[in-house]
Coordinates of C-alpha atoms in Angstrom, one line a residue:
M1 CA 49.0 -10.3 35.4
K2 CA 47.6 -13.7 35.1
K3 CA 45.0 -12.4 37.2
H4 CA 43.8 -9.7 35.0
Q5 CA 43.9 -12.1 32.4
F6 CA 41.9 -14.4 34.3
K7 CA 39.5 -11.7 34.6
Y8 CA 39.1 -10.4 30.9
F9 CA 38.8 -13.4 30.3
V10 CA 35.7 -14.9 31.9
S11 CA 34.0 -11.7 31.7
L12 CA 34.5 -12.0 27.0
T13 CA 33.2 -15.1 28.1
L14 CA 30.1 -13.9 29.8
C15 CA 29.6 -11.2 27.3
L16 CA 29.8 -13.3 24.1
L17 CA 27.4 -15.9 26.2
V18 CA 24.7 -12.9 26.7
F19 CA 25.6 -11.7 23.0
A20 CA 24.4 -15.4 21.3
T21 CA 21.3 -16.2 23.6
S22 CA 20.2 -12.6 22.3
C23 CA 21.1 -13.5 18.9
N24 CA 18.9 -17.2 19.2
K25 CA 16.0 -14.5 21.0
D26 CA 15.9 -12.8 17.9
F27 CA 16.3 -14.7 15.0
D28 CA 14.3 -18.3 17.4
K29 CA 11.3 -17.9 14.4
V30 CA 14.0 -17.6 11.4
I31 CA 16.4 -20.1 11.6
P32 CA 14.7 -23.9 12.2
D33 CA 14.5 -25.0 15.5
A34 CA 17.7 -27.9 17.6
P35 CA 15.4 -31.1 18.9
D36 CA 17.4 -32.1 21.9
N37 CA 20.8 -34.1 21.9
D38 CA 22.3 -36.2 23.8
G39 CA 25.6 -34.1 23.1
S40 CA 26.1 -34.3 19.7
V41 CA 23.7 -31.3 18.0
T42 CA 21.4 -32.2 15.0
Y43 CA 19.7 -29.4 13.5
K44 CA 15.9 -30.6 11.8
V45 CA 16.2 -30.2 8.4
P46 CA 14.0 -27.1 7.2
K47 CA 11.2 -27.9 5.0
V48 CA 8.8 -26.0 2.7
L49 CA 5.4 -26.9 1.2
Y50 CA 3.6 -24.4 0.0
L51 CA -0.2 -24.4 -1.6
I52 CA -1.3 -21.7 -3.7
V53 CA -5.3 -22.0 -4.0
D54 CA -6.5 -19.1 -6.7
G55 CA -9.2 -16.6 -6.5
A56 CA -9.8 -17.1 -2.7
R57 CA -10.9 -14.4 -1.2
G58 CA -9.7 -14.0 2.1
T59 CA -12.8 -12.9 4.2
S60 CA -14.7 -15.5 2.2
V61 CA -12.6 -18.0 3.7
R62 CA -12.2 -16.8 7.1
D63 CA -16.3 -17.3 7.4
A64 CA -16.9 -20.6 5.1
G65 CA -15.4 -23.1 8.1
T66 CA -12.5 -24.2 6.7
P67 CA -11.7 -27.0 9.7
T68 CA -7.8 -27.6 8.2
L69 CA -7.0 -24.4 8.2
R70 CA -8.4 -23.7 11.5
T71 CA -6.9 -25.9 13.1
L72 CA -3.3 -24.2 11.0
I73 CA -3.8 -21.1 12.8
D74 CA -3.2 -21.9 16.4
S75 CA 0.6 -21.7 15.6
A76 CA 0.9 -19.7 12.4
V77 CA 1.6 -16.2 11.3
Y78 CA -2.1 -15.7 9.3
T79 CA -4.0 -13.3 8.3
W80 CA -7.6 -12.8 5.7
T81 CA -6.5 -9.7 5.0
G82 CA -3.9 -9.8 2.4
L83 CA -3.3 -8.2 -0.7
S84 CA -2.5 -9.4 -4.0
D85 CA -1.4 -6.5 -7.2
N86 CA -4.0 -3.9 -6.6
T87 CA -4.4 -2.9 -10.3
N88 CA -3.8 -6.4 -12.1
Y89 CA -6.3 -9.4 -11.5
T90 CA -4.6 -11.7 -13.7
D91 CA -3.6 -15.0 -12.4
A92 CA 0.0 -14.7 -14.5
T93 CA 0.4 -11.1 -12.8
N94 CA -0.4 -12.2 -9.1
W95 CA 1.4 -16.0 -9.9
T96 CA 5.2 -14.0 -10.6
D97 CA 4.8 -12.6 -7.9
M98 CA 4.5 -15.6 -5.4
L99 CA 7.2 -17.0 -7.1
T100 CA 9.8 -14.0 -7.8
G101 CA 9.7 -12.3 -4.7
V102 CA 9.2 -9.0 -7.2
K103 CA 6.2 -7.2 -8.2
K104 CA 5.3 -6.6 -11.7
E105 CA 6.8 -3.6 -11.6
K106 CA 10.1 -5.0 -12.8
H107 CA 9.2 -8.7 -14.3
N108 CA 6.4 -7.5 -15.8
V109 CA 4.0 -10.1 -16.3
L110 CA 1.0 -8.2 -17.2
S111 CA -1.3 -10.8 -18.9
E112 CA -2.2 -14.5 -18.8
D113 CA 0.2 -14.8 -21.6
F114 CA 3.4 -13.7 -20.3
A115 CA 4.1 -11.4 -22.8
G116 CA 7.1 -9.0 -22.7
N117 CA 8.0 -10.9 -19.0
K118 CA 11.2 -9.9 -17.5
L119 CA 11.8 -13.2 -16.4
E120 CA 14.9 -13.7 -17.4
N121 CA 16.4 -10.5 -15.2
Y122 CA 13.7 -11.7 -12.3
P123 CA 13.8 -15.8 -12.5
V124 CA 11.2 -17.3 -10.2
I125 CA 13.4 -18.3 -7.2
F126 CA 13.5 -22.0 -8.1
E127 CA 17.0 -20.6 -9.8
R128 CA 17.7 -18.2 -7.4
I129 CA 17.5 -21.0 -4.8
K130 CA 19.9 -23.5 -7.2
S131 CA 22.2 -20.7 -8.4
L132 CA 23.1 -20.8 -4.7
R133 CA 22.9 -24.8 -3.7
P134 CA 23.4 -26.7 -6.7
G135 CA 22.0 -29.1 -4.8
F136 CA 18.3 -28.1 -3.7
R137 CA 15.7 -30.5 -4.5
I138 CA 12.7 -28.5 -5.1
A139 CA 9.3 -30.3 -6.7
S140 CA 6.3 -28.1 -8.2
F141 CA 2.3 -29.8 -9.2
A142 CA -0.3 -27.4 -10.4
S143 CA -3.8 -27.9 -11.6
S144 CA -2.8 -25.1 -14.5
D145 CA -0.2 -25.9 -17.2
V146 CA 0.6 -22.5 -17.7
F147 CA 1.9 -22.5 -14.4
K148 CA 3.9 -25.0 -14.6
G149 CA 4.7 -24.0 -18.5
K150 CA 5.8 -20.4 -17.4
L151 CA 7.3 -20.4 -13.3
T152 CA 9.1 -23.7 -12.4
E153 CA 12.1 -22.9 -14.1
G154 CA 14.6 -24.6 -12.5
A155 CA 12.3 -27.1 -10.1
D156 CA 13.8 -31.0 -10.1
V157 CA 10.3 -32.0 -10.5
T158 CA 6.9 -29.9 -12.3
E159 CA 4.1 -31.9 -13.1
S160 CA 0.5 -30.3 -14.2
F161 CA -3.0 -31.9 -14.2
G162 CA -4.6 -30.4 -16.8
G163 CA -7.4 -28.2 -14.3
N164 CA -7.6 -31.8 -12.0
D165 CA -6.9 -30.2 -8.4
D166 CA -8.2 -33.6 -7.0
A167 CA -5.2 -35.1 -9.6
V168 CA -3.0 -32.8 -7.8
T169 CA -3.7 -33.3 -4.3
S170 CA -3.3 -37.3 -5.1
R171 CA 0.1 -36.3 -6.4
L172 CA 1.0 -34.2 -3.1
V173 CA -0.6 -36.8 -0.9
E174 CA 1.8 -39.4 -2.4
F175 CA 4.9 -37.6 -3.3
V176 CA 4.7 -35.8 0.4
K177 CA 5.0 -39.5 1.8
T178 CA 8.7 -40.2 1.4
D179 CA 10.0 -37.8 -1.3
T180 CA 13.2 -35.8 0.1
A181 CA 12.4 -32.5 -1.6
S182 CA 13.0 -29.2 0.2
L183 CA 10.7 -27.5 -1.1
I184 CA 7.3 -28.4 -2.9
V185 CA 4.9 -26.2 -4.5
G186 CA 1.0 -26.9 -5.4
Q187 CA -1.2 -24.7 -7.1
F188 CA -5.1 -25.4 -7.3
G189 CA -7.8 -23.6 -9.5
G190 CA -11.3 -25.0 -7.9
V191 CA -12.1 -21.9 -6.3
E192 CA -11.8 -19.6 -9.3
K193 CA -13.2 -21.6 -11.5
A194 CA -16.3 -21.8 -9.1
G195 CA -16.5 -18.1 -8.7
K196 CA -16.0 -17.7 -11.9
A197 CA -19.6 -19.7 -12.6
S198 CA -21.5 -18.4 -9.6
G199 CA -19.7 -16.0 -7.4
F200 CA -16.9 -15.2 -5.8
D201 CA -19.1 -15.1 -1.8
N202 CA -20.2 -17.5 0.4
S203 CA -23.1 -16.4 -0.7
F204 CA -23.3 -18.6 -3.6
A205 CA -23.3 -22.2 -2.1
P206 CA -21.1 -23.4 -5.1
Y207 CA -18.1 -21.2 -4.0
K208 CA -18.6 -22.2 -0.5
A209 CA -18.3 -26.0 -1.3
A210 CA -15.7 -25.3 -3.5
I211 CA -13.3 -22.8 -0.7
N212 CA -14.1 -26.1 2.1
K213 CA -13.7 -28.8 -0.9
F214 CA -9.7 -27.0 -0.9
D215 CA -9.3 -27.4 3.1
S216 CA -10.6 -30.9 3.5
Q217 CA -7.5 -31.5 0.1
V218 CA -5.2 -29.5 2.8
G219 CA -6.2 -31.7 5.5
E220 CA -5.3 -34.8 3.3
I221 CA -2.2 -33.2 2.3
L222 CA -0.8 -32.4 5.7
A223 CA -1.8 -35.9 6.6
S224 CA 0.4 -37.4 4.6
L225 CA 2.9 -35.1 4.8
K226 CA 2.8 -35.9 9.2
S227 CA 3.3 -39.9 8.6
R228 CA 6.9 -39.0 6.7
P229 CA 9.1 -41.6 8.6
T230 CA 11.7 -38.7 8.9
Y231 CA 9.0 -36.5 10.0
Y232 CA 10.3 -35.8 13.2
K233 CA 13.5 -35.3 11.8
E234 CA 12.0 -32.2 9.6
N235 CA 11.0 -28.3 10.7
W236 CA 8.2 -27.8 8.6
L237 CA 7.2 -24.4 7.1
V238 CA 3.1 -24.8 5.6
I239 CA 2.4 -21.8 3.9
V240 CA -1.2 -21.9 2.4
T241 CA -2.6 -18.1 0.5
S242 CA -4.8 -17.2 -2.3
N243 CA -3.1 -15.6 -5.2
K244 CA -5.9 -12.9 -5.2
G245 CA -9.6 -12.3 -5.1
G246 CA -12.3 -12.7 -7.2
Q247 CA -15.6 -10.0 -8.3
F248 CA -18.7 -9.4 -5.5
T249 CA -19.9 -5.7 -5.2
L250 CA -20.3 -5.7 -0.6
P251 CA -23.1 -4.1 0.6
V252 CA -23.0 -0.9 1.2
E253 CA -21.9 -1.0 5.0
Q254 CA -19.4 -2.9 4.6
D255 CA -17.7 -0.8 1.8
D256 CA -15.0 1.6 2.8
K257 CA -13.9 2.5 -0.5
T258 CA -10.5 1.6 0.7
L259 CA -8.4 -1.0 -1.2
F260 CA -9.5 -3.4 1.7
S261 CA -13.3 -3.1 -0.2
N262 CA -11.5 -4.1 -3.0
T263 CA -12.3 -8.0 -3.3
N264 CA -10.6 -8.4 -6.3
I265 CA -7.6 -8.2 -4.5
N266 CA -8.2 -9.9 -1.1
T267 CA -6.5 -12.7 -0.1
F268 CA -5.9 -15.0 3.1
T269 CA -1.9 -16.0 4.3
I270 CA -1.5 -18.5 6.5
I271 CA 2.3 -18.9 7.7
Y272 CA 2.6 -22.3 10.1
N273 CA 5.3 -24.2 11.8
N274 CA 5.0 -26.3 15.2
K275 CA 6.5 -24.3 17.4
Y276 CA 5.1 -20.8 16.4
N277 CA 3.0 -18.9 18.2
P278 CA -0.4 -17.8 17.1
T279 CA -0.1 -14.7 15.1
F280 CA -3.3 -13.1 13.4
I281 CA -2.3 -9.3 11.3
A282 CA -5.0 -7.5 11.3
R283 CA -7.0 -5.1 8.9
P284 CA -5.0 -1.9 9.4
F285 CA -7.0 1.7 11.0
L286 CA -8.0 2.9 8.3
G287 CA -8.9 6.3 9.1
N288 CA -11.6 8.7 11.1
T289 CA -15.3 8.6 9.7
Y290 CA -16.3 11.7 7.8
S291 CA -19.7 12.6 6.9
G292 CA -21.8 15.4 5.4
S293 CA -22.8 16.7 2.9
A294 CA -20.6 18.6 0.0
I295 CA -20.9 19.4 -3.9
R296 CA -18.6 17.2 -6.2
F297 CA -17.2 19.4 -8.6
K298 CA -15.9 18.6 -11.8
G299 CA -14.3 20.0 -15.0
D300 CA -15.2 20.2 -19.0
P301 CA -18.5 20.0 -19.5
E302 CA -19.7 20.7 -16.0
R303 CA -17.4 23.1 -15.0
I304 CA -19.0 23.4 -11.3
K305 CA -17.0 25.5 -9.4
G306 CA -17.4 28.3 -6.2
V307 CA -15.6 32.1 -6.7
V308 CA -15.1 34.7 -4.4
Q309 CA -16.4 37.9 -5.8
G310 CA -15.2 41.6 -4.9
S311 CA -12.7 43.4 -3.0
A312 CA -12.9 40.3 -0.7
N313 CA -10.0 38.5 -2.6
S314 CA -7.5 41.3 -2.1
E315 CA -7.4 39.6 1.4
F316 CA -5.6 36.8 0.1
N317 CA -2.4 38.2 -1.7
F318 CA 0.0 37.6 0.5
G319 CA 3.2 39.8 -1.6
A320 CA 7.0 39.1 -1.6
D321 CA 7.0 38.4 2.3
A322 CA 4.6 37.3 3.9
D323 CA 4.2 33.9 5.3
F324 CA 1.0 32.1 4.4
T325 CA -0.2 28.2 4.7
V326 CA -3.5 27.1 2.5
S327 CA -5.2 22.9 3.7
V328 CA -8.3 21.5 2.3
K329 CA -9.3 18.0 2.2
I330 CA -10.3 16.9 -0.3
K331 CA -11.9 13.2 -2.3
K332 CA -11.2 12.1 -5.6
G333 CA -13.6 10.9 -8.0
K334 CA -12.4 8.5 -10.8
T335 CA -11.1 10.2 -13.6
K336 CA -12.4 10.0 -17.0
N337 CA -9.4 8.1 -18.7
T338 CA -8.8 5.2 -16.3
S339 CA -6.1 3.9 -18.7
K340 CA -3.2 4.6 -15.8
G341 CA -5.3 4.3 -12.9
D342 CA -8.7 5.2 -10.9
Y343 CA -7.5 8.0 -10.2
W344 CA -4.4 9.1 -12.4
Y345 CA -5.2 12.5 -12.8
E346 CA -2.9 14.9 -15.1
W347 CA -2.6 18.9 -13.9
P348 CA -5.8 19.9 -13.5
S349 CA -6.4 22.4 -10.1
V350 CA -8.6 22.1 -8.0
L351 CA -8.2 25.4 -5.7
G352 CA -6.7 28.5 -6.7
K353 CA -6.1 32.4 -6.9
R354 CA -5.3 32.2 -10.7
N355 CA -8.6 31.8 -13.4
N356 CA -5.6 30.2 -15.1
S357 CA -3.3 27.3 -14.4
S358 CA -0.7 27.5 -16.8
W359 CA 2.6 28.7 -16.5
G360 CA 3.7 31.8 -16.6
Q361 CA 0.1 32.7 -15.0
A362 CA 0.6 34.6 -12.0
G363 CA -1.0 33.3 -9.0
W364 CA -1.4 29.5 -7.4
N365 CA -2.9 26.7 -7.9
I366 CA -3.5 23.4 -5.5
C367 CA -3.4 21.0 -8.6
L368 CA -3.8 16.9 -9.0
F369 CA -0.4 15.9 -9.9
Y370 CA -0.7 11.8 -10.7
N371 CA -2.0 9.8 -7.7
G372 CA -0.7 12.7 -5.9
W373 CA -1.2 16.6 -6.3
R374 CA 1.0 19.5 -6.4
F375 CA 1.0 23.0 -5.7
F376 CA 1.5 25.2 -8.3
G377 CA 2.5 28.8 -8.8
A378 CA 4.8 31.7 -10.4
G379 CA 4.9 35.7 -10.1
G380 CA 7.5 38.0 -8.9
Q381 CA 11.2 38.6 -9.6
D382 CA 12.8 35.6 -11.5
N383 CA 9.6 33.8 -10.5
S384 CA 7.5 34.7 -13.8
N385 CA 7.0 31.1 -14.8
G386 CA 7.0 29.1 -12.0
D387 CA 7.4 26.2 -9.8
E388 CA 5.3 23.4 -9.8
V389 CA 6.1 21.5 -6.5
G390 CA 4.8 17.3 -6.0
G391 CA 3.4 16.1 -2.8
L392 CA 3.1 12.3 -1.6
D393 CA 0.1 9.8 -3.3
F394 CA -2.6 9.4 -2.2
S395 CA -6.1 7.2 -2.8
G396 CA -9.0 8.0 -3.7
D397 CA -12.7 7.6 -3.5
T398 CA -11.8 8.4 0.3
W399 CA -11.0 11.6 2.6
H400 CA -7.5 13.4 2.8
D401 CA -5.5 16.6 3.7
L402 CA -3.3 18.6 2.0
T403 CA -1.8 21.7 3.0
F404 CA 1.1 23.4 2.2
V405 CA 3.6 26.2 3.5
I406 CA 4.8 29.4 2.3
E407 CA 7.5 31.1 4.3
K408 CA 10.5 33.2 4.2
K409 CA 13.5 32.4 5.5
A410 CA 16.6 33.5 7.1
D411 CA 18.6 33.4 4.2
G412 CA 15.6 36.4 2.6
R413 CA 14.3 33.4 0.3
R414 CA 10.3 31.8 0.0
Y415 CA 10.8 28.1 1.1
I416 CA 7.6 26.1 0.2
R417 CA 6.5 22.6 2.1
L418 CA 4.2 20.0 1.5
Y419 CA 2.0 18.0 3.6
T420 CA -0.6 15.3 3.2
D421 CA -2.7 13.9 5.7
G422 CA -0.1 15.6 8.2
V423 CA 3.3 13.8 6.6
K424 CA 5.5 15.7 4.6
G425 CA 7.1 15.2 1.3
I426 CA 7.7 16.9 -1.8
T427 CA 8.3 14.1 -4.9
N428 CA 9.4 15.9 -7.9
K429 CA 12.7 17.7 -6.4
D430 CA 16.1 17.3 -5.9
G431 CA 15.9 13.9 -6.9
A432 CA 12.8 12.6 -5.3
S433 CA 10.2 10.3 -6.8
A434 CA 6.7 9.3 -5.1
A435 CA 8.2 6.2 -4.3
K436 CA 11.3 7.9 -2.1
P437 CA 9.9 11.6 -1.3
T438 CA 12.3 14.3 -0.2
L439 CA 11.8 15.9 3.4
N440 CA 13.7 18.9 2.8
D441 CA 12.3 22.5 2.3
F442 CA 12.2 23.3 -1.5
R443 CA 13.3 26.5 -1.8
L444 CA 10.9 28.9 -4.8
S445 CA 12.7 30.3 -7.7
G446 CA 13.3 33.9 -7.4
F447 CA 11.3 36.2 -5.2
P448 CA 7.6 35.2 -5.7
N449 CA 5.6 37.5 -5.6
Y450 CA 1.8 35.6 -6.1
N451 CA -0.3 38.4 -5.8
N452 CA -2.8 39.2 -8.5
N453 CA -6.4 40.7 -9.1
D454 CA -7.7 37.4 -10.2
P455 CA -10.7 35.6 -7.4
L456 CA -9.9 32.7 -5.1
T457 CA -11.6 30.2 -6.8
V458 CA -12.5 26.5 -5.9
G459 CA -13.7 24.2 -8.4
Y460 CA -13.0 23.9 -12.4
V461 CA -10.4 26.2 -14.0
G462 CA -8.8 26.6 -17.2
G463 CA -5.6 25.8 -18.0
D464 CA -2.6 23.2 -17.4
V465 CA -4.3 19.9 -18.2
N466 CA -4.1 16.4 -20.5
G467 CA -7.3 15.4 -21.9
D468 CA -9.7 13.3 -19.8
R469 CA -7.5 12.9 -17.6
G470 CA -7.4 16.7 -17.1
V471 CA -11.1 16.4 -16.1
I472 CA -11.6 16.8 -12.3
N473 CA -14.8 14.8 -10.1
V474 CA -13.9 15.9 -6.7
Q475 CA -15.0 17.0 -3.4
L476 CA -13.7 19.5 -1.4
A477 CA -13.9 20.6 2.4
E478 CA -12.1 22.7 5.3
L479 CA -10.6 24.9 3.2
K480 CA -8.5 27.2 5.4
I481 CA -6.0 29.7 4.6
W482 CA -3.4 31.3 7.4
K483 CA -1.3 34.3 6.7
T484 CA 1.5 32.2 8.8
A485 CA 3.4 29.6 8.5
L486 CA 1.6 26.3 10.3
S487 CA 4.5 24.7 12.4
E488 CA 4.7 20.4 11.4
T489 CA 3.5 19.7 14.9
V490 CA 0.4 21.6 14.3
I491 CA 0.1 20.2 11.3
K492 CA 1.1 16.3 12.5
Q493 CA -1.8 17.4 15.2
Y494 CA -4.5 18.8 13.6
S495 CA -5.0 17.7 9.8
C496 CA -7.1 14.6 9.9
D497 CA -9.4 16.9 12.3
P498 CA -12.6 17.0 10.7
T499 CA -13.9 20.5 12.0
M500 CA -11.6 23.2 13.7
D501 CA -12.8 25.9 16.6
D502 CA -10.9 28.9 18.5
S503 CA -9.2 26.3 20.1
H504 CA -6.4 25.5 17.7
P505 CA -3.8 27.3 18.2
T506 CA -3.2 29.7 14.7
Y507 CA -7.0 30.4 14.8
D508 CA -6.3 33.8 15.5
Y509 CA -4.0 34.4 12.3
L510 CA -7.3 32.4 9.8
V511 CA -7.9 35.0 7.1
G512 CA -10.5 32.6 5.8
Y513 CA -12.2 29.6 6.9
W514 CA -14.7 27.3 4.3
P515 CA -16.3 24.1 6.1
M516 CA -17.9 23.8 2.3
V517 CA -20.7 21.7 4.1
D518 CA -22.8 23.5 4.6
G519 CA -25.4 21.0 2.6
T520 CA -28.3 23.4 0.7
G521 CA -28.0 26.6 -0.8
G522 CA -25.8 28.2 -3.6
T523 CA -22.5 29.6 -1.4
L524 CA -20.1 28.2 0.3
K525 CA -20.0 30.7 3.7
D526 CA -16.9 31.6 5.3
I527 CA -16.6 31.7 8.7
G528 CA -13.5 33.4 8.3
P529 CA -12.6 37.4 9.5
F530 CA -13.6 39.0 5.7
Q531 CA -16.7 36.3 5.1
A532 CA -15.2 35.9 1.1
N533 CA -17.9 33.1 0.7
F534 CA -17.5 31.3 -2.4
I535 CA -20.4 31.6 -4.9
L536 CA -21.2 28.6 -7.0
E537 CA -21.4 28.2 -10.7
G538 CA -22.1 25.7 -13.1
A539 CA -25.2 22.6 -12.6
Y540 CA -24.2 22.2 -9.1
S541 CA -25.5 19.7 -6.7
W542 CA -24.9 18.6 -2.8
E543 CA -24.0 15.2 -2.2
K544 CA -24.0 13.2 1.1
F545 CA -21.4 11.3 2.0
T546 CA -20.0 9.6 4.9
D547 CA -16.3 7.8 4.1
L548 CA -12.4 7.5 5.9
M549 CA -10.7 10.4 6.6
C550 CA -6.9 10.3 6.0
S551 CA -6.4 6.5 5.0
P552 CA -3.1 5.7 3.9
S553 CA -1.9 5.5 0.9
N554 CA -1.8 1.7 -1.2
T555 CA 2.3 1.9 -1.0
N556 CA 1.8 2.1 3.2
L557 CA -0.9 -0.1 3.7
G558 CA 1.2 -2.9 1.2
V559 CA 3.4 -3.0 3.7
L560 CA 1.3 -3.6 7.0
V561 CA -0.1 -6.9 5.7
P562 CA 1.7 -9.7 3.8
K563 CA 1.2 -9.1 0.5
N564 CA 1.9 -12.3 -2.7
S565 CA 5.6 -10.8 -3.0
D566 CA 6.5 -11.8 0.2
I567 CA 6.1 -15.2 0.5
P568 CA 9.2 -15.9 -1.7
T569 CA 11.2 -13.6 0.9
Q570 CA 9.7 -16.0 3.6
I571 CA 10.6 -19.1 2.2
L572 CA 14.7 -17.8 1.3
S573 CA 14.8 -16.6 5.2
W574 CA 13.3 -20.4 6.5
F575 CA 16.3 -21.9 4.7
N576 CA 19.1 -18.9 5.3
I577 CA 19.4 -18.9 1.9
P578 CA 21.3 -15.5 1.6
R579 CA 19.7 -13.1 -0.5
Q580 CA 21.6 -11.2 -2.9
E581 CA 21.3 -7.5 -3.4
N582 CA 21.2 -8.1 -7.1
W583 CA 17.7 -9.5 -7.0
A584 CA 16.3 -7.2 -6.4
L585 CA 13.7 -8.9 -4.2
D586 CA 10.4 -6.5 -2.5
G587 CA 9.1 -8.8 -0.2
R588 CA 9.7 -9.2 3.7
V589 CA 9.6 -11.7 6.3
W590 CA 7.2 -11.9 8.8
I591 CA 7.9 -13.1 12.3
A592 CA 5.6 -15.1 14.6
N593 CA 5.4 -13.3 18.3

């Protein structure tokens, strides 16, 4: 019996050792390292220096020289293509993201005067830290008096210097030499001031000079930091980042029309620790290139559209039982009313088989639906009023694929699936939202039958719209209609292809195929079996394009590169401060390789 107990003890010990080693391997970039010791364990004290520079475009910082920052990236997680808030370019909004760890939808700082803010519910991390560690020492030194007045609650030392970055630098150089603070924040405004005076690009000498001056100021502060008598006992995380970029018109060849070409939101972030391996976070894959010529379809007053004429329209009535699939490529232009965003639309049809996209009209449409889209269909037994089923959001001014599938299942009912760039998701049914879509098929109301005598139409159709936000401004291409339900595997594989040929596994089920990039003339040719050409109407013209296809949504891109709201979470992790669920932080932690 004792032998068995001994073996059990040895096995358990080995298991615990393996488990401990595995855990340390996973967390060695989050938990501060322990120095060599002579038997008594003495961990280095974690510290953070957090430097914010306003208005420094990430790509401009990358190309400006910046010898100090270039030295840091040898031991850092870093990017030149980070993102600030993609709709609000104020300092206040972006500073607040960087100090609270939540986005504007929560903290509600939308203007430079902080009017209507919800900082009582989403305070800066200084207060979060103090709530768990009252003795934790924090210091903040800001060029901006507003920064000090609005965003330093909870700091033990808080000073501002009326827009004087040199004074901020001198104070930080003095302070970091000896003070015991664990978290030290510095905010600088000189780069943004230079950008506003000249332009936010290195082609403007004052802007480039301001970036390099900031770089030299960082060098002074780091030299002072490393001179601390206790430096060898401390484990410093140094974060240097910009709050946002600034307006500059990129050369045409550099503008891919994604949010990464929005110079106002282009930031850089360097997260340095002398034990880190260099970890570069590159600009993510943004989609395939797609070129051609297409019609720009517009709503009122131009009313540009294409209409199938004659008996061929009956081929696109599928009755109450047949499965069918519709897929189209679309590129949204800006709305007439951009008060809710450049590409926010309220309900206009872009294609469909009914001449009025209103409730109760028999037929179906693909419509623009806020930042996303919807299938809108009606007709048949107990479906006279219809269903609207929302699809995922997609960005503007690049091409995307929208696909819906109507399928009759074993229970005798018809269901619908929606795909955006091959990704399944419904945003307005069964408790789903744009932020949390459902992957379930949606059972349509009653027993729908969308048959009608209306023509198949692309572009303008009257009906359910909301003023200027319902006026379409889109280009369309690669419209395909199949008399079958395409599988999810096929949709995922082929959705972002720019063309289709007879190698496609469901090519034989096509009832209509319109590339819509003819480039000339007044007809959009159908190369499907029924040659149901669209005849163009209105003051149309052909426009050449070379754009990206299937670019990720802004929401998805926002988790692929560092963003402002990540940094408080990064800091809390460094200090091993547990993030409380009720803080509702929006950020993530970036780990070195």
